[in-house]
XYZ file of N, CA and C in Angstrom:
852
model
N -30.083 34.026 -23.830
C -28.632 34.874 -23.966
C -27.947 33.891 -24.158
N -27.189 33.980 -25.900
C -26.846 33.435 -26.734
C -24.895 33.056 -26.095
N -24.686 34.583 -25.687
C -23.368 34.846 -25.526
C -23.175 34.681 -24.249
N -21.751 34.155 -23.050
C -21.041 34.615 -21.653
C -19.827 35.166 -22.372
N -19.693 35.809 -20.450
C -19.052 36.751 -20.374
C -17.205 34.917 -20.088
N -16.624 35.120 -21.563
C -15.031 34.008 -19.851
C -13.811 35.823 -19.545
N -14.102 35.130 -18.135
C -12.706 36.545 -17.676
C -10.672 35.189 -17.677
N -10.094 35.556 -17.808
C -8.816 35.057 -17.467
C -8.733 35.542 -16.396
N -8.630 37.279 -15.660
C -8.063 37.475 -15.307
C -8.137 39.214 -14.865
N -7.541 39.386 -13.895
C -8.005 40.277 -13.573
C -6.690 41.819 -13.175
N -6.292 42.765 -13.663
C -5.639 43.910 -13.522
C -5.860 45.352 -13.619
N -4.584 45.708 -13.172
C -5.070 46.918 -13.511
C -4.820 47.596 -14.484
N -5.616 48.890 -14.740
C -5.559 50.323 -16.079
C -3.301 49.892 -16.397
N -3.285 49.310 -17.176
C -1.659 49.210 -17.807
C -1.810 49.779 -18.918
N -0.611 50.609 -19.457
C 0.065 51.748 -20.491
C 0.143 49.967 -22.154
N 0.713 50.348 -22.774
C 0.236 49.135 -24.046
C -0.939 48.067 -24.120
N 0.307 47.273 -25.191
C -0.921 46.854 -25.365
C -0.684 45.126 -25.624
N -1.639 43.937 -25.468
C -1.276 43.292 -25.607
C -0.511 42.562 -26.418
N 0.262 41.395 -26.424
C 1.515 40.789 -27.622
C 0.429 40.108 -28.658
N 1.009 40.819 -29.355
C 1.060 39.741 -31.168
C 0.710 38.194 -30.532
N -0.174 37.915 -31.823
C -0.911 36.461 -31.428
C -1.443 35.924 -30.227
N -1.668 36.545 -30.037
C -2.357 35.958 -28.458
C -4.354 35.785 -28.594
N -4.594 34.751 -28.454
C -6.102 34.901 -28.583
C -6.770 33.928 -27.399
N -8.143 34.318 -27.422
C -9.007 33.715 -26.597
C -9.324 32.374 -26.799
N -10.447 32.501 -26.546
C -11.332 31.214 -26.683
C -11.741 30.876 -27.581
N -12.662 31.935 -28.487
C -13.207 32.260 -29.422
C -12.244 32.885 -30.123
N -10.995 32.381 -30.563
C -10.109 32.993 -31.521
C -9.380 34.013 -31.854
N -9.864 35.307 -30.892
C -9.939 36.699 -31.180
C -8.514 36.928 -29.765
N -8.362 38.176 -30.111
C -7.996 38.730 -29.436
C -8.574 38.641 -27.737
N -8.240 38.933 -26.285
C -9.047 39.028 -25.295
C -9.635 40.652 -25.994
N -10.524 40.682 -25.024
C -10.952 42.578 -24.881
C -10.858 42.915 -23.448
N -10.574 44.664 -22.905
C -10.066 44.708 -21.803
C -11.295 45.148 -21.164
N -11.798 45.136 -20.475
C -13.068 46.003 -20.002
C -12.124 46.513 -18.654
N -12.407 48.077 -18.853
C -12.853 48.646 -17.675
C -13.759 48.866 -16.872
N -13.042 48.970 -15.308
C -14.440 49.757 -14.392
C -13.395 49.840 -13.545
N -13.162 51.561 -13.589
C -13.021 51.537 -11.669
C -11.412 51.450 -12.456
N -11.000 51.575 -11.304
C -9.528 51.367 -11.376
C -8.679 49.941 -11.021
N -9.774 49.433 -11.937
C -9.794 47.432 -12.135
C -9.946 47.545 -14.203
N -9.052 45.847 -14.159
C -9.987 45.099 -15.653
C -9.269 44.173 -15.665
N -10.870 43.937 -16.305
C -10.951 42.677 -16.386
C -10.582 41.818 -18.194
N -10.007 41.199 -18.235
C -9.154 40.308 -18.700
C -10.591 39.197 -19.499
N -11.544 38.874 -20.664
C -12.807 39.051 -20.877
C -12.598 38.390 -22.457
N -12.864 37.908 -22.684
C -13.540 36.811 -24.430
C -15.672 36.093 -23.948
N -16.094 36.645 -25.382
C -17.238 36.057 -25.259
C -17.431 34.728 -25.446
N -18.130 33.464 -24.790
C -17.739 32.329 -25.714
C -19.598 32.234 -25.060
N -19.524 31.244 -26.417
C -21.307 30.459 -26.401
C -21.952 30.386 -24.944
N -23.162 30.759 -25.001
C -23.807 29.696 -23.944
C -23.896 27.673 -23.696
N -24.295 28.006 -25.203
C -24.550 26.154 -25.212
C -23.032 25.847 -25.323
N -22.478 25.628 -24.004
C -20.443 25.837 -24.249
C -20.216 25.515 -22.514
N -20.419 27.210 -22.096
C -20.481 27.396 -20.957
C -21.427 27.762 -19.925
N -22.521 27.563 -20.107
C -23.820 27.853 -18.983
C -23.929 26.539 -18.426
N -25.099 26.835 -17.038
C -24.548 25.191 -16.482
C -24.565 23.856 -16.502
N -25.720 23.258 -17.244
C -25.508 22.587 -17.906
C -24.016 21.699 -18.994
N -23.938 22.498 -20.034
C -23.382 22.181 -21.035
C -21.501 21.582 -20.841
N -21.392 22.766 -19.847
C -20.673 22.639 -19.013
C -20.369 21.586 -17.564
N -21.145 21.757 -17.366
C -20.648 20.213 -16.362
C -20.394 19.122 -17.618
N -21.394 19.074 -18.696
C -20.947 17.433 -19.478
C -19.678 18.064 -19.630
N -18.910 18.967 -20.552
C -17.491 19.768 -21.010
C -16.245 19.193 -20.099
N -16.941 18.712 -18.900
C -15.423 18.645 -18.010
C -15.453 17.181 -17.669
N -16.896 16.149 -18.276
C -16.702 15.072 -18.470
C -15.274 14.955 -19.723
N -15.524 15.403 -20.675
C -14.328 15.696 -22.000
C -13.409 16.542 -22.062
N -12.179 15.577 -21.520
C -11.048 15.249 -21.674
C -10.083 16.218 -22.241
N -10.519 15.723 -23.872
C -9.753 16.603 -25.041
C -10.135 18.519 -24.997
N -11.409 18.210 -24.786
C -12.126 20.225 -25.008
C -11.642 19.987 -23.335
N -11.761 19.983 -22.193
C -10.742 20.370 -20.810
C -9.846 21.085 -21.481
N -8.745 19.904 -21.726
C -7.163 20.353 -21.919
C -7.031 21.063 -22.747
N -7.701 21.407 -24.065
C -7.915 22.857 -24.952
C -8.263 23.767 -23.970
N -9.315 24.327 -23.292
C -9.714 25.373 -22.689
C -8.953 25.573 -21.853
N -8.375 24.438 -20.815
C -7.489 25.205 -20.113
C -5.877 25.998 -20.750
N -5.557 25.252 -21.571
C -4.348 26.144 -22.082
C -4.645 27.140 -23.315
N -5.525 26.882 -23.929
C -6.199 29.033 -24.786
C -6.066 29.767 -22.754
N -6.879 29.166 -22.145
C -6.834 30.193 -20.730
C -5.386 31.093 -20.356
N -4.742 29.465 -20.354
C -3.580 30.085 -20.118
C -2.721 30.832 -20.480
N -2.763 30.104 -22.283
C -1.512 31.113 -22.929
C -2.563 32.801 -22.659
N -3.630 33.164 -22.375
C -3.928 34.482 -22.455
C -3.292 34.958 -20.374
N -3.394 33.847 -19.698
C -3.118 34.853 -19.317
C -1.439 35.081 -18.092
N -0.745 33.696 -20.120
C 1.154 34.242 -19.563
C 1.720 35.110 -20.414
N 0.381 35.354 -21.932
C 1.049 35.851 -22.623
C 0.484 38.235 -21.986
N 0.195 37.770 -21.484
C -0.772 39.050 -19.472
C -0.072 39.382 -19.080
N 0.772 38.683 -18.618
C 1.549 38.689 -18.442
C 2.887 39.456 -18.219
N 3.566 38.739 -20.043
C 4.422 39.954 -19.955
C 4.559 41.291 -19.833
N 2.911 41.580 -19.706
C 3.105 43.409 -20.111
C 2.415 44.041 -18.851
N 1.968 43.210 -17.839
C 1.449 43.348 -16.017
C 0.779 42.089 -15.396
N 1.292 42.574 -14.109
C 0.632 42.313 -13.361
C -0.756 41.652 -13.147
N -0.580 40.663 -12.827
C -2.281 40.288 -13.323
C -3.116 38.887 -12.305
N -3.748 39.283 -11.815
C -4.741 38.236 -10.618
C -5.375 37.335 -11.451
N -4.325 36.095 -11.771
C -4.815 34.872 -12.774
C -6.353 33.995 -12.105
N -7.509 33.832 -13.295
C -9.064 33.382 -12.329
C -8.695 32.133 -12.923
N -9.604 31.354 -11.966
C -10.035 29.991 -12.249
C -10.729 30.396 -13.198
N -10.111 28.209 -13.626
C -10.475 28.163 -15.039
C -11.474 27.886 -15.408
N -12.828 28.619 -15.773
C -14.193 29.156 -15.803
C -15.115 29.397 -15.487
N -14.732 30.478 -15.130
C -15.095 31.820 -14.504
C -15.703 32.447 -16.106
N -17.431 32.375 -15.051
C -17.986 33.230 -16.166
C -19.041 33.837 -16.369
N -19.023 34.980 -16.656
C -20.124 35.422 -16.146
C -21.509 36.054 -16.920
N -22.457 36.722 -16.539
C -23.106 36.779 -18.011
C -23.601 36.848 -18.640
N -23.271 38.250 -18.665
C -22.402 39.908 -19.388
C -22.022 40.674 -19.102
N -21.491 41.833 -19.375
C -19.913 42.856 -19.116
C -21.074 43.869 -18.133
N -22.184 43.554 -17.168
C -23.049 43.739 -15.709
C -22.542 42.496 -14.960
N -21.492 41.739 -15.305
C -22.458 39.979 -14.367
C -20.444 40.683 -13.984
N -19.726 41.043 -15.084
C -18.671 41.485 -15.297
C -17.564 42.038 -14.115
N -18.350 43.327 -14.189
C -18.234 44.908 -13.250
C -18.264 44.227 -11.953
N -19.742 43.194 -12.085
C -20.247 43.416 -10.372
C -19.184 41.794 -9.824
N -18.927 41.244 -10.929
C -17.445 40.383 -10.166
C -15.933 41.640 -10.061
N -15.679 42.127 -9.637
C -14.994 43.484 -9.519
C -15.482 44.509 -8.376
N -16.234 44.499 -8.581
C -16.674 45.679 -7.260
C -16.884 43.629 -6.372
N -17.721 43.228 -6.449
C -17.213 41.689 -5.003
C -16.296 41.857 -5.091
N -15.013 42.080 -5.582
C -13.633 41.909 -5.090
C -12.824 42.737 -5.502
N -12.840 43.738 -5.402
C -11.804 44.904 -5.937
C -11.334 45.028 -4.803
N -11.650 45.645 -3.316
C -10.938 44.704 -2.618
C -9.778 44.163 -1.959
N -9.764 42.965 -2.197
C -9.296 41.398 -2.895
C -7.912 41.770 -3.570
N -8.200 42.537 -4.817
C -8.073 42.309 -5.727
C -7.082 42.953 -6.136
N -7.002 44.157 -5.537
C -6.420 45.032 -5.265
C -4.910 44.909 -4.248
N -5.280 44.161 -2.831
C -4.145 43.245 -2.234
C -3.568 42.670 -3.197
N -4.147 41.639 -3.580
C -3.430 40.708 -5.060
C -2.730 41.061 -5.374
N -2.555 42.407 -6.607
C -2.200 43.103 -6.966
C -0.756 43.497 -6.503
N -0.866 44.155 -4.940
C -0.244 44.707 -4.817
C 1.109 43.233 -4.525
N 0.710 42.574 -3.573
C 1.554 41.332 -3.452
C 2.540 40.698 -4.643
N 1.454 40.836 -5.721
C 1.900 39.858 -7.112
C 3.073 40.587 -7.813
N 2.919 41.504 -7.600
C 3.267 42.851 -8.408
C 5.245 42.364 -8.733
N 5.900 42.265 -9.442
C 6.711 41.896 -9.576
C 7.542 40.357 -9.420
N 6.388 39.672 -8.542
C 7.033 37.781 -8.724
C 6.004 37.354 -9.435
N 6.957 36.105 -9.635
C 6.442 35.533 -10.550
C 6.342 34.238 -9.664
N 6.090 32.269 -9.729
C 6.059 31.520 -8.748
C 6.875 30.384 -10.044
N 7.836 29.783 -8.880
C 8.701 28.501 -9.642
C 7.618 27.426 -8.788
N 7.700 26.033 -9.488
C 7.452 25.281 -9.148
C 8.467 24.142 -9.606
N 8.419 23.401 -7.559
C 9.056 22.029 -7.296
C 8.747 21.002 -7.286
N 8.855 19.807 -8.127
C 8.686 18.792 -7.061
C 9.700 17.570 -6.850
N 9.309 16.544 -5.899
C 11.009 15.456 -6.001
C 10.276 14.639 -6.714
N 10.366 13.750 -6.741
C 10.438 12.036 -7.875
C 11.054 11.236 -7.062
N 10.879 10.078 -6.735
C 11.491 8.703 -6.294
C 11.167 7.663 -6.997
N 12.215 7.367 -8.124
C 12.131 6.683 -9.326
C 13.147 5.484 -8.695
N 12.428 4.139 -7.827
C 12.932 2.854 -7.312
C 13.893 2.558 -8.825
N 15.684 1.721 -8.290
C 14.776 1.000 -9.241
C 15.438 -0.462 -8.829
N 14.760 -1.269 -10.164
C 14.965 -3.214 -9.895
C 17.002 -3.042 -9.246
N 16.372 -4.245 -7.829
C 17.786 -4.042 -7.553
C 18.648 -4.786 -7.965
N 20.091 -4.677 -9.017
C 20.741 -5.501 -9.273
C 20.872 -7.099 -8.537
N 20.937 -7.710 -9.962
C 20.809 -9.340 -9.090
C 21.863 -9.978 -7.991
N 22.250 -10.161 -6.847
C 22.742 -10.556 -6.059
C 23.248 -12.366 -6.757
N 24.376 -11.924 -6.078
C 25.087 -13.142 -7.293
C 25.248 -14.786 -6.564
N 24.525 -14.524 -7.974
C 24.283 -16.845 -7.043
C 24.927 -17.285 -6.583
N 24.272 -17.886 -5.231
C 24.370 -19.141 -4.726
C 25.714 -20.073 -5.460
N 26.364 -20.829 -4.650
C 27.227 -22.280 -5.418
C 25.741 -23.481 -5.702
N 24.213 -23.142 -5.165
C 23.111 -23.995 -5.351
C 22.643 -23.065 -5.979
N 23.092 -22.025 -6.434
C 21.896 -21.966 -7.257
C 21.832 -22.279 -8.996
N 21.673 -22.456 -10.242
C 21.407 -22.633 -11.488
C 22.289 -22.061 -12.258
N 23.142 -21.870 -13.080
C 24.021 -21.056 -13.972
C 22.832 -20.186 -14.417
N 21.790 -20.484 -14.646
C 20.852 -18.793 -15.145
C 21.121 -17.485 -13.891
N 20.649 -18.139 -13.239
C 20.112 -16.863 -11.805
C 19.048 -17.336 -10.816
N 18.821 -18.159 -11.123
C 17.339 -18.721 -11.097
C 16.759 -19.225 -9.664
N 16.483 -18.463 -8.324
C 16.799 -19.420 -7.294
C 16.553 -20.558 -7.394
N 17.128 -21.075 -6.511
C 16.990 -22.534 -6.397
C 16.085 -22.691 -5.209
N 16.176 -22.380 -4.489
C 15.103 -22.561 -2.564
C 14.409 -20.948 -2.487
N 13.104 -22.148 -1.942
C 12.622 -20.439 -0.882
C 13.592 -19.555 -0.421
N 14.365 -19.976 -0.018
C 15.604 -19.249 0.638
C 15.640 -17.790 -0.076
N 16.709 -18.162 -1.147
C 17.122 -17.157 -2.489
C 16.272 -16.432 -3.382
N 15.525 -16.752 -3.336
C 14.240 -16.418 -3.676
C 13.468 -15.452 -2.276
N 13.923 -15.627 -1.036
C 13.286 -14.444 -0.391
C 14.583 -13.713 -0.467
N 16.013 -14.369 -0.061
C 16.814 -13.013 0.297
C 16.699 -11.995 -1.701
N 16.430 -12.057 -2.410
C 16.238 -11.671 -4.081
C 15.187 -10.640 -3.454
N 14.388 -10.486 -2.809
C 13.203 -10.350 -2.888
C 13.937 -8.687 -1.698
N 13.446 -8.960 0.036
C 14.627 -8.703 0.744
C 15.555 -7.362 -0.348
N 15.801 -7.976 -0.850
C 17.446 -7.646 -1.663
C 17.276 -5.759 -2.284
N 15.688 -6.473 -3.222
C 15.141 -5.167 -4.337
C 14.312 -4.410 -2.570
N 13.255 -4.854 -1.708
C 13.207 -3.415 -0.912
C 13.586 -3.265 -0.190
N 14.436 -3.556 0.268
C 15.953 -2.767 0.571
C 15.923 -1.255 -0.030
N 16.559 -1.683 -2.044
C 16.729 -1.507 -2.121
C 15.305 -0.042 -2.959
N 14.519 -0.309 -2.725
C 13.902 -0.114 -3.396
C 12.992 1.572 -1.916
N 14.075 0.572 -0.445
C 13.076 1.454 0.859
C 14.872 2.652 0.520
N 15.356 2.591 0.347
C 16.555 3.534 -0.369
C 16.433 4.498 -0.228
N 15.189 4.369 -1.116
C 14.934 5.629 -2.281
C 14.453 6.191 -1.624
N 12.923 5.443 -1.296
C 12.449 6.842 -0.539
C 12.813 7.125 0.893
N 13.485 6.974 1.199
C 13.963 7.767 2.205
C 14.902 8.461 2.308
N 15.983 8.677 0.418
C 16.461 9.642 -0.323
C 14.998 10.449 -0.431
N 14.460 10.168 -1.193
C 13.288 10.877 -1.016
C 12.859 11.909 -0.725
N 12.247 11.250 0.852
C 12.124 12.083 1.821
C 12.138 12.932 2.129
N 13.656 12.545 2.345
C 15.345 13.577 3.161
C 14.992 15.028 2.351
N 15.239 14.392 0.946
C 15.421 15.346 -0.136
C 14.656 16.636 0.173
N 13.036 15.638 -0.373
C 11.645 16.423 -0.516
C 11.191 17.742 0.755
N 11.803 17.542 2.199
C 11.910 17.768 3.707
C 13.517 19.733 3.114
N 13.535 18.457 2.625
C 15.525 20.338 2.553
C 15.122 20.769 1.742
N 14.957 20.249 0.638
C 14.684 21.393 -0.414
C 13.389 22.398 -0.831
N 12.917 21.751 0.180
C 11.125 22.991 0.078
C 11.655 23.838 1.265
N 12.387 23.354 2.643
C 12.809 24.125 3.778
C 13.857 25.000 3.006
N 14.940 24.974 2.577
C 16.055 25.518 1.425
C 15.052 26.710 0.724
N 14.532 26.592 0.244
C 13.462 26.661 -0.844
C 12.202 28.113 -0.707
N 11.514 27.626 0.289
C 11.031 28.692 1.214
C 11.720 29.901 1.802
N 13.110 29.402 2.831
C 13.365 30.545 3.210
C 13.169 31.906 1.810
N 13.931 30.924 0.910
C 14.539 32.254 -0.154
C 13.115 32.736 -1.007
N 12.170 32.326 -0.785
C 10.922 32.496 -2.211
C 10.567 33.349 -0.685
N 9.689 34.398 -1.148
C 8.714 35.518 -0.716
C 7.336 34.476 -0.776
N 7.127 33.500 -0.634
C 6.202 32.303 0.460
C 6.278 30.936 -0.343
N 5.216 29.757 -0.519
C 5.342 29.000 -0.012
C 4.132 28.098 -0.564
N 3.831 27.152 -0.840
C 2.693 26.285 -0.747
C 3.251 25.206 -1.056
N 2.391 24.341 -0.637
C 3.232 22.535 -0.283
C 1.565 22.337 -1.341
N 1.173 21.594 -2.411
C 0.600 20.814 -3.648
C 0.712 19.318 -2.985
N -0.662 18.357 -4.024
C -0.735 16.966 -3.183
C -0.412 17.225 -4.015
N 0.157 15.898 -3.683
C 1.232 15.072 -4.495
C 0.571 14.631 -5.718
N 1.019 14.869 -6.797
C 0.703 14.236 -8.704
C 0.661 12.862 -8.546
N -1.121 12.723 -9.360
C -1.397 10.868 -9.616
C 0.583 10.553 -10.286
N 0.576 9.800 -11.486
C 1.661 9.380 -11.854
C 1.544 8.731 -12.666
N -0.979 8.556 -12.764
C -0.744 8.383 -14.502
C -1.228 9.047 -14.597
N -2.145 9.852 -14.347
C -2.070 11.070 -14.803
C -1.710 12.070 -15.432
N -0.704 12.106 -14.406
C 0.932 13.465 -15.097
C 1.667 12.340 -16.044
N 1.293 10.908 -16.080
C 2.726 10.672 -16.670
C 3.843 10.774 -16.637
N 4.350 10.927 -15.720
C 5.500 11.683 -15.657
C 5.831 10.374 -15.174
N 7.174 10.271 -14.778
C 7.481 8.476 -14.382
C 8.693 9.176 -12.553
N 8.685 8.035 -11.998
C 8.400 7.898 -10.879
C 7.391 8.542 -10.050
N 7.293 8.471 -8.303
C 6.894 8.493 -7.397
C 6.956 9.708 -6.380
N 5.751 10.766 -6.954
C 6.350 12.111 -6.665
C 5.693 12.488 -5.316
N 6.577 13.161 -4.459
C 7.195 13.537 -3.220
C 7.108 14.339 -2.598
N 7.249 15.541 -3.342
C 6.947 16.741 -3.042
C 6.840 17.682 -4.164
N 4.900 18.609 -4.603
C 4.840 18.744 -5.542
C 4.570 20.453 -4.631
N 5.513 21.147 -4.312
C 5.217 22.493 -3.910
C 5.165 23.802 -4.847
N 5.036 25.062 -4.415
C 5.784 26.535 -5.363
C 6.356 27.921 -5.015
N 6.256 27.960 -5.552
C 6.849 29.306 -4.859
C 7.624 30.276 -5.044
N 7.147 31.330 -4.454
C 6.982 32.676 -5.445
C 7.657 33.629 -5.146
N 8.434 34.136 -5.233
C 9.650 34.599 -6.293
C 9.598 36.095 -6.935
N 10.727 37.032 -6.757
C 10.336 37.911 -6.973
C 11.041 38.075 -9.108
N 10.683 38.377 -9.366
C 11.450 38.765 -10.867
C 13.000 38.170 -11.228
N 13.366 39.095 -10.634
C 14.277 39.440 -10.361
C 15.990 38.796 -10.119
N 15.158 37.791 -8.766
C 15.654 36.916 -7.957
C 15.449 35.209 -8.079
N 14.977 35.530 -9.852
C 14.700 34.278 -10.190
C 16.794 33.629 -10.476
N 17.136 34.025 -10.702
C 18.118 32.537 -11.479
C 18.357 32.621 -10.617
N 18.970 33.160 -8.822
C 19.998 32.795 -8.241
C 18.761 31.796 -7.718
N 17.366 31.612 -7.277
C 16.015 31.135 -6.859
C 16.552 29.391 -7.965
N 17.133 29.613 -8.964
C 16.638 27.985 -10.414
C 18.650 27.632 -9.882
N 19.427 28.264 -9.501
C 20.868 28.336 -8.965
C 20.676 27.196 -7.635
N 20.008 27.949 -6.648
C 19.581 27.223 -5.089
C 18.891 25.331 -5.332
N 18.560 25.756 -6.112
C 17.794 24.968 -7.212
C 18.881 23.730 -7.413
N 19.451 24.126 -8.297
C 20.682 23.157 -9.041
C 21.341 22.907 -7.620
N 21.780 23.738 -7.329
C 22.651 22.719 -5.568
C 22.777 21.741 -5.168
N 21.264 22.125 -4.758
C 20.319 20.225 -4.185
C 20.329 20.015 -4.165
N 20.029 19.933 -5.823
C 19.812 18.392 -6.537
C 21.203 17.344 -6.355
N 21.050 16.646 -6.004
C 21.731 15.321 -6.040
C 22.268 15.019 -7.547
N 23.628 14.079 -7.595
C 23.572 13.070 -8.295
C 23.299 11.514 -8.650
N 23.431 11.253 -7.605
C 22.990 10.073 -6.929
C 21.690 9.766 -7.755
N 21.379 8.333 -8.088
C 20.377 8.443 -8.834
C 19.305 7.780 -8.211
N 18.175 7.903 -8.868
C 16.632 7.035 -7.760
C 15.778 7.541 -7.520
N 16.558 9.671 -6.902
C 15.495 10.856 -6.834
C 15.600 11.559 -8.026
N 15.128 11.817 -7.734
C 14.991 12.605 -9.149
C 14.698 14.967 -9.003
N 14.777 15.642 -9.363
C 13.902 17.211 -8.879
C 13.530 18.099 -10.526
N 12.482 18.178 -10.331
C 12.208 18.841 -11.072
C 12.002 20.556 -11.484
N 12.265 21.202 -11.545
C 11.470 22.887 -11.436
C 11.113 22.991 -12.443
N 10.148 24.351 -12.701
C 8.650 24.650 -13.561
C 8.585 25.240 -13.598
N 9.476 26.545 -14.668
C 8.936 27.858 -14.334
C 9.843 28.737 -15.139
N 9.087 30.505 -15.816
C 8.336 30.498 -14.269
C 6.821 31.374 -14.571
N 6.309 30.945 -13.924
C 4.590 30.888 -13.916
C 3.933 31.998 -13.088
N 2.715 32.364 -13.927
C 1.936 33.459 -12.970
C 2.038 32.916 -12.180
N 1.757 33.826 -10.969
C 1.855 33.616 -9.558
C -0.253 32.332 -9.606
N -0.498 31.196 -10.073
C -1.848 31.236 -9.791
C -2.101 30.532 -8.474
N -1.363 29.988 -8.220
C -0.792 29.345 -6.674
C -0.702 30.680 -5.042
N -0.932 31.238 -5.592
C -0.915 32.812 -4.972
C -1.952 33.829 -5.432
N -2.755 34.038 -5.493
C -3.873 34.429 -6.113
C -4.276 34.525 -6.083
N -5.252 33.382 -5.025
C -6.920 32.873 -4.710
C -7.433 33.094 -5.168
N -8.857 33.946 -4.450
C -10.380 33.660 -5.650
C -10.342 35.227 -4.964
N -9.855 35.828 -5.327
C -10.375 37.045 -5.099
C -11.749 37.829 -5.242
N -13.135 37.273 -4.989
C -14.727 38.202 -6.008
C -14.948 36.835 -6.230
N -16.293 36.621 -6.356
C -16.796 35.524 -7.363
C -18.003 35.272 -8.325
N -17.696 34.721 -9.578
C -18.977 35.379 -10.555
C -20.068 35.341 -10.556
N -20.847 36.455 -11.280
C -22.485 36.201 -11.402
C -22.354 35.564 -12.233
N -22.997 33.429 -11.765
C -22.774 32.593 -12.908
C -23.591 31.621 -13.253
N -24.942 32.876 -12.583
C -26.115 31.685 -12.469
C -26.445 29.920 -11.951
N -24.983 29.890 -10.690
C -24.440 28.380 -11.185
C -24.184 28.677 -11.067
N -23.148 28.748 -11.792
C -21.822 28.046 -12.512
C -20.621 27.289 -11.450
N -20.839 27.971 -10.363
C -19.743 27.784 -9.126
C -18.304 26.379 -8.723
N -19.404 25.750 -8.904
C -19.848 24.590 -8.236
C -18.788 23.722 -9.854
N -19.103 23.783 -11.354
C -17.990 23.446 -12.335
C -17.546 23.800 -12.391
N -17.278 25.574 -12.433
C -15.869 26.518 -12.132
C -14.810 25.955 -11.614
N -14.850 25.168 -10.275
C -14.307 24.942 -9.437
C -13.526 23.747 -9.699
N -14.571 22.767 -9.735
C -14.107 21.037 -10.130
C -13.265 20.592 -11.647
N -13.614 23.040 -13.174
C -12.498 22.776 -13.969
C -11.458 22.913 -13.666
N -11.827 24.440 -12.635
C -10.290 24.430 -12.625
C -8.534 24.189 -11.569
N -9.360 23.079 -10.543
C -8.256 21.953 -10.626
C -8.093 21.188 -12.290
N -8.793 21.086 -12.816
C -8.485 20.046 -14.477
C -7.518 20.941 -14.832
N -7.599 22.678 -14.436
C -6.742 23.134 -15.834
C -5.671 23.312 -14.721
N -5.345 23.540 -12.852
C -4.682 23.893 -12.537
C -3.049 22.017 -13.014
N -4.334 21.226 -12.980
C -3.137 20.500 -13.638
C -2.692 19.957 -14.498
N -3.857 20.267 -15.708
C -2.741 20.424 -17.026
C -2.139 21.040 -17.550
N -2.022 22.456 -16.266
C -0.799 23.606 -17.160
C 1.027 22.110 -15.916
N 0.384 21.697 -14.880
C 1.630 21.021 -13.997
C 2.128 19.476 -15.399
N 0.690 19.016 -15.547
C 1.245 18.069 -17.160
C 2.229 19.201 -17.910
N 1.893 20.335 -18.527
C 2.581 20.291 -19.838
C 4.005 20.489 -19.933
N 4.223 21.270 -18.031
C 4.974 21.625 -17.667
C 5.740 20.714 -17.346
N 5.493 19.252 -17.033
C 6.177 18.180 -17.244
C 7.052 17.710 -18.279
């Protein structure tokens, strides 16, 4: 079999058409596969790339994975503008249309429950970063040379202590803000999810990620939610708050049903994590 079916998302039948310009992994508009009271958003993809063995190899190719993740999320983002969807994991692949129907049957009730829960809601991402700055050089003691270099071991230790205290102060403020921000935003959201802090080496975002959370918010209350984040954001330096969104509610979709993938589930799960990271990096 030369072609497989890539599944981006699941929705209900809806009035209207896909937004102009949306393209799937094959460069063509995705297809809507109707099955009872559910619809799968799919594209044909080559087995040479998405069957189990080649997919595992592609997972080691960051450029390929990034391009796939962006196309995946572009389709879901476009779908979100016209209807409520359940986003599926990156690299959810079925053998053929019958496999897609089996996917819909297997997760039927959970898909419908999730659609009910996500209807009219969007995801906002909230992050807090600690950005310690080097402590200002202490005023030189009379015993120190004019250039400010420490003249004694005592001077050196005093400077090290000053810098450490400055860093610890930033970490304490960042931790306190993260706790307060998450508590306040969780009260204003219908659901909240804590994710593992991002590795700054991968996200290329300055500072150390202290809070990485997602919030499910009614679309009509998004403006109020954004304003609350602004109110809670401190003006002092060393601590940074970042708000991203609105997104399709990835963090609250769950995995309603599993694809008939002939052994690709493990690879798809790994790819899904990479796709989520790519989304966060693009937002940042």
